[in-house]
């Protein structure tokens, strides 16, 4: 009643640890809930004359089980059994309340009865552990089919949680090892082969035989020759390897599956045809080098042996010339020079081909081409213009290029023009060139060709002609001026002149002039030469001297 105090008295703990407790409001406290606490609890209230009342509370304790474990049957299970066989056992341990186990195949739940059944069933067993928790074991039995050889199985434990929630623990998946008879046999070539079934000579070829029975039966691999079996190998893998296969190994090969559990109507033998493709080296009717005169004709044959029938094609510089074994060359020119290739291929075996080639050399006198040059301006050449002349030639043997003047460059091959070589000569235009021209010549043992470059009329250069005329005029003017001065001095007898005897020693008291003195011999000689005529015409033996 309100205002009264609760009298707490613990009469019996019933061996619980930790013990039961009552709080100040009269509530029963169970510390660390245990599986043994799962029971009914009754609260009784006595109120004297008012009477007695009671109420009951149900306590449930939940425990999540450990991880689900599965133990599959590791033996070989036969699909020929007509009853259910043990597949696996599933365990869910230490849970509360007891979990429920279900089984799955390829992710789909199996609805299995608990009663024995030829098609399949499951059994269950529950064990209470010392801890009071519960463990469940379930065993699955099934009648197996061949389709189960790749099936994935597992089990799952479903458990309860407070507030109506649920959980699930799945086991790892597992597969079964089944025994079932062979129903189909396959036999094929496992090597680099074409869709037509050909293999290349020299390749490593594998013949593979597979039956769909389990476990793998024994295989017998053989070759049929004259309707007789030549056994080549017997093994459990069904493989036959032919290293470096040759054309002589073409033929019929067979495989037989030794499965004594197979039905009588099952075909356990298979055969195939091994076809080895080969291509022998090509042979040409001519050697590696064919030398022919200019404008001549020839026929070259290319022969080959192979299987399947090879296809032949002729090419030159990657340009197709024709199909077939024969190559016709007619009216050949220097452009016919080069390498000709005969290629053999097998249309049904694209990876197998061979080539053979020869080089054609055309013998003949040179061809000569000259690059004509035009004047730089006004349509005519002028004295001193610089010009570069170019000559090109081809032939076989390779012609020698020469010029009528020195200074030509050595002949060099022309890029992109097979067989052509060129030489250049750089010079200045002169009047002599206008008259004679410049020639280049190409020659080899078969002949020679010559080309002459002409320049027509060559005009003098205007500026240089004016300078030359002016220089001549000035020189002549100066010469005339000097002559006039000396002439005047001679006629008037200037102060720098005196009389002297023509011959003999100087008069006494007059010094003799020396060559090292102030009068230079050149001047003396000039005056003597210029005045000798007048002196001789005088009356005495004296002459004027400056």
PDB file of N, CA and C in Angstrom, residues 5-13 19-28 44 46:
ATOM      1  N   UNK A   5       6.500  -0.006   3.384  1.00  0.00           N
ATOM      2  CA  UNK A   5       7.834  -0.413   2.953  1.00  0.00           C
ATOM      3  C   UNK A   5       7.818  -1.875   2.542  1.00  0.00           C
ATOM      4  N   UNK A   6       8.625  -2.165   1.464  1.00  0.00           N
ATOM      5  CA  UNK A   6       8.718  -3.551   0.967  1.00  0.00           C
ATOM      6  C   UNK A   6       9.720  -4.308   1.830  1.00  0.00           C
ATOM      7  N   UNK A   7       9.258  -5.406   2.357  1.00  0.00           N
ATOM      8  CA  UNK A   7      10.136  -6.261   3.167  1.00  0.00           C
ATOM      9  C   UNK A   7      10.721  -7.313   2.245  1.00  0.00           C
ATOM     10  N   UNK A   8      12.039  -7.286   1.996  1.00  0.00           N
ATOM     11  CA  UNK A   8      12.713  -8.197   1.060  1.00  0.00           C
ATOM     12  C   UNK A   8      13.320  -9.351   1.836  1.00  0.00           C
ATOM     13  N   UNK A   9      12.913 -10.534   1.496  1.00  0.00           N
ATOM     14  CA  UNK A   9      13.475 -11.722   2.128  1.00  0.00           C
ATOM     15  C   UNK A   9      13.729 -12.760   1.029  1.00  0.00           C
ATOM     16  N   UNK A  10      14.991 -13.269   0.880  1.00  0.00           N
ATOM     17  CA  UNK A  10      15.360 -14.291  -0.109  1.00  0.00           C
ATOM     18  C   UNK A  10      15.395 -15.622   0.610  1.00  0.00           C
ATOM     19  N   UNK A  11      14.447 -16.494   0.325  1.00  0.00           N
ATOM     20  CA  UNK A  11      14.331 -17.773   1.022  1.00  0.00           C
ATOM     21  C   UNK A  11      15.210 -18.853   0.393  1.00  0.00           C
ATOM     22  N   UNK A  12      15.262 -18.901  -1.025  1.00  0.00           N
ATOM     23  CA  UNK A  12      15.987 -20.021  -1.669  1.00  0.00           C
ATOM     24  C   UNK A  12      16.505 -19.548  -3.031  1.00  0.00           C
ATOM     25  N   UNK A  13      17.806 -19.672  -3.286  1.00  0.00           N
ATOM     26  CA  UNK A  13      18.390 -19.267  -4.592  1.00  0.00           C
ATOM     27  C   UNK A  13      18.332 -20.384  -5.614  1.00  0.00           C
ATOM     28  N   UNK A  19      23.003 -15.412  -7.854  1.00  0.00           N
ATOM     29  CA  UNK A  19      21.668 -15.723  -7.306  1.00  0.00           C
ATOM     30  C   UNK A  19      20.606 -14.743  -7.792  1.00  0.00           C
ATOM     31  N   UNK A  20      19.351 -15.153  -7.590  1.00  0.00           N
ATOM     32  CA  UNK A  20      18.233 -14.253  -7.898  1.00  0.00           C
ATOM     33  C   UNK A  20      18.313 -13.031  -6.983  1.00  0.00           C
ATOM     34  N   UNK A  21      17.748 -11.944  -7.445  1.00  0.00           N
ATOM     35  CA  UNK A  21      17.723 -10.720  -6.639  1.00  0.00           C
ATOM     36  C   UNK A  21      16.363 -10.053  -6.777  1.00  0.00           C
ATOM     37  N   UNK A  22      15.969  -9.274  -5.706  1.00  0.00           N
ATOM     38  CA  UNK A  22      14.757  -8.450  -5.744  1.00  0.00           C
ATOM     39  C   UNK A  22      15.182  -7.002  -5.583  1.00  0.00           C
ATOM     40  N   UNK A  23      14.684  -6.137  -6.433  1.00  0.00           N
ATOM     41  CA  UNK A  23      15.047  -4.733  -6.276  1.00  0.00           C
ATOM     42  C   UNK A  23      14.083  -4.039  -5.319  1.00  0.00           C
ATOM     43  N   UNK A  24      14.211  -2.771  -5.105  1.00  0.00           N
ATOM     44  CA  UNK A  24      13.428  -2.043  -4.088  1.00  0.00           C
ATOM     45  C   UNK A  24      11.964  -1.957  -4.442  1.00  0.00           C
ATOM     46  N   UNK A  25      11.619  -2.225  -5.695  1.00  0.00           N
ATOM     47  CA  UNK A  25      10.222  -2.194  -6.103  1.00  0.00           C
ATOM     48  C   UNK A  25       9.625  -3.585  -6.212  1.00  0.00           C
ATOM     49  N   UNK A  26      10.352  -4.558  -5.760  1.00  0.00           N
ATOM     50  CA  UNK A  26       9.826  -5.913  -5.741  1.00  0.00           C
ATOM     51  C   UNK A  26       9.976  -6.663  -7.043  1.00  0.00           C
ATOM     52  N   UNK A  27      10.833  -6.189  -7.967  1.00  0.00           N
ATOM     53  CA  UNK A  27      11.035  -6.889  -9.242  1.00  0.00           C
ATOM     54  C   UNK A  27      12.122  -7.957  -9.094  1.00  0.00           C
ATOM     55  N   UNK A  28      11.912  -9.085  -9.786  1.00  0.00           N
ATOM     56  CA  UNK A  28      12.877 -10.191  -9.758  1.00  0.00           C
ATOM     57  C   UNK A  28      13.943  -9.937 -10.816  1.00  0.00           C
ATOM     58  N   UNK A  44       3.178 -13.884  -6.432  1.00  0.00           N
ATOM     59  CA  UNK A  44       1.996 -14.039  -5.557  1.00  0.00           C
ATOM     60  C   UNK A  44       1.912 -12.841  -4.616  1.00  0.00           C
ATOM     61  N   UNK A  46      -0.234 -11.387  -1.347  1.00  0.00           N
ATOM     62  CA  UNK A  46      -1.210 -11.673  -0.282  1.00  0.00           C
ATOM     63  C   UNK A  46      -1.587 -10.349   0.396  1.00  0.00           C
TER      64      UNK A  46
END
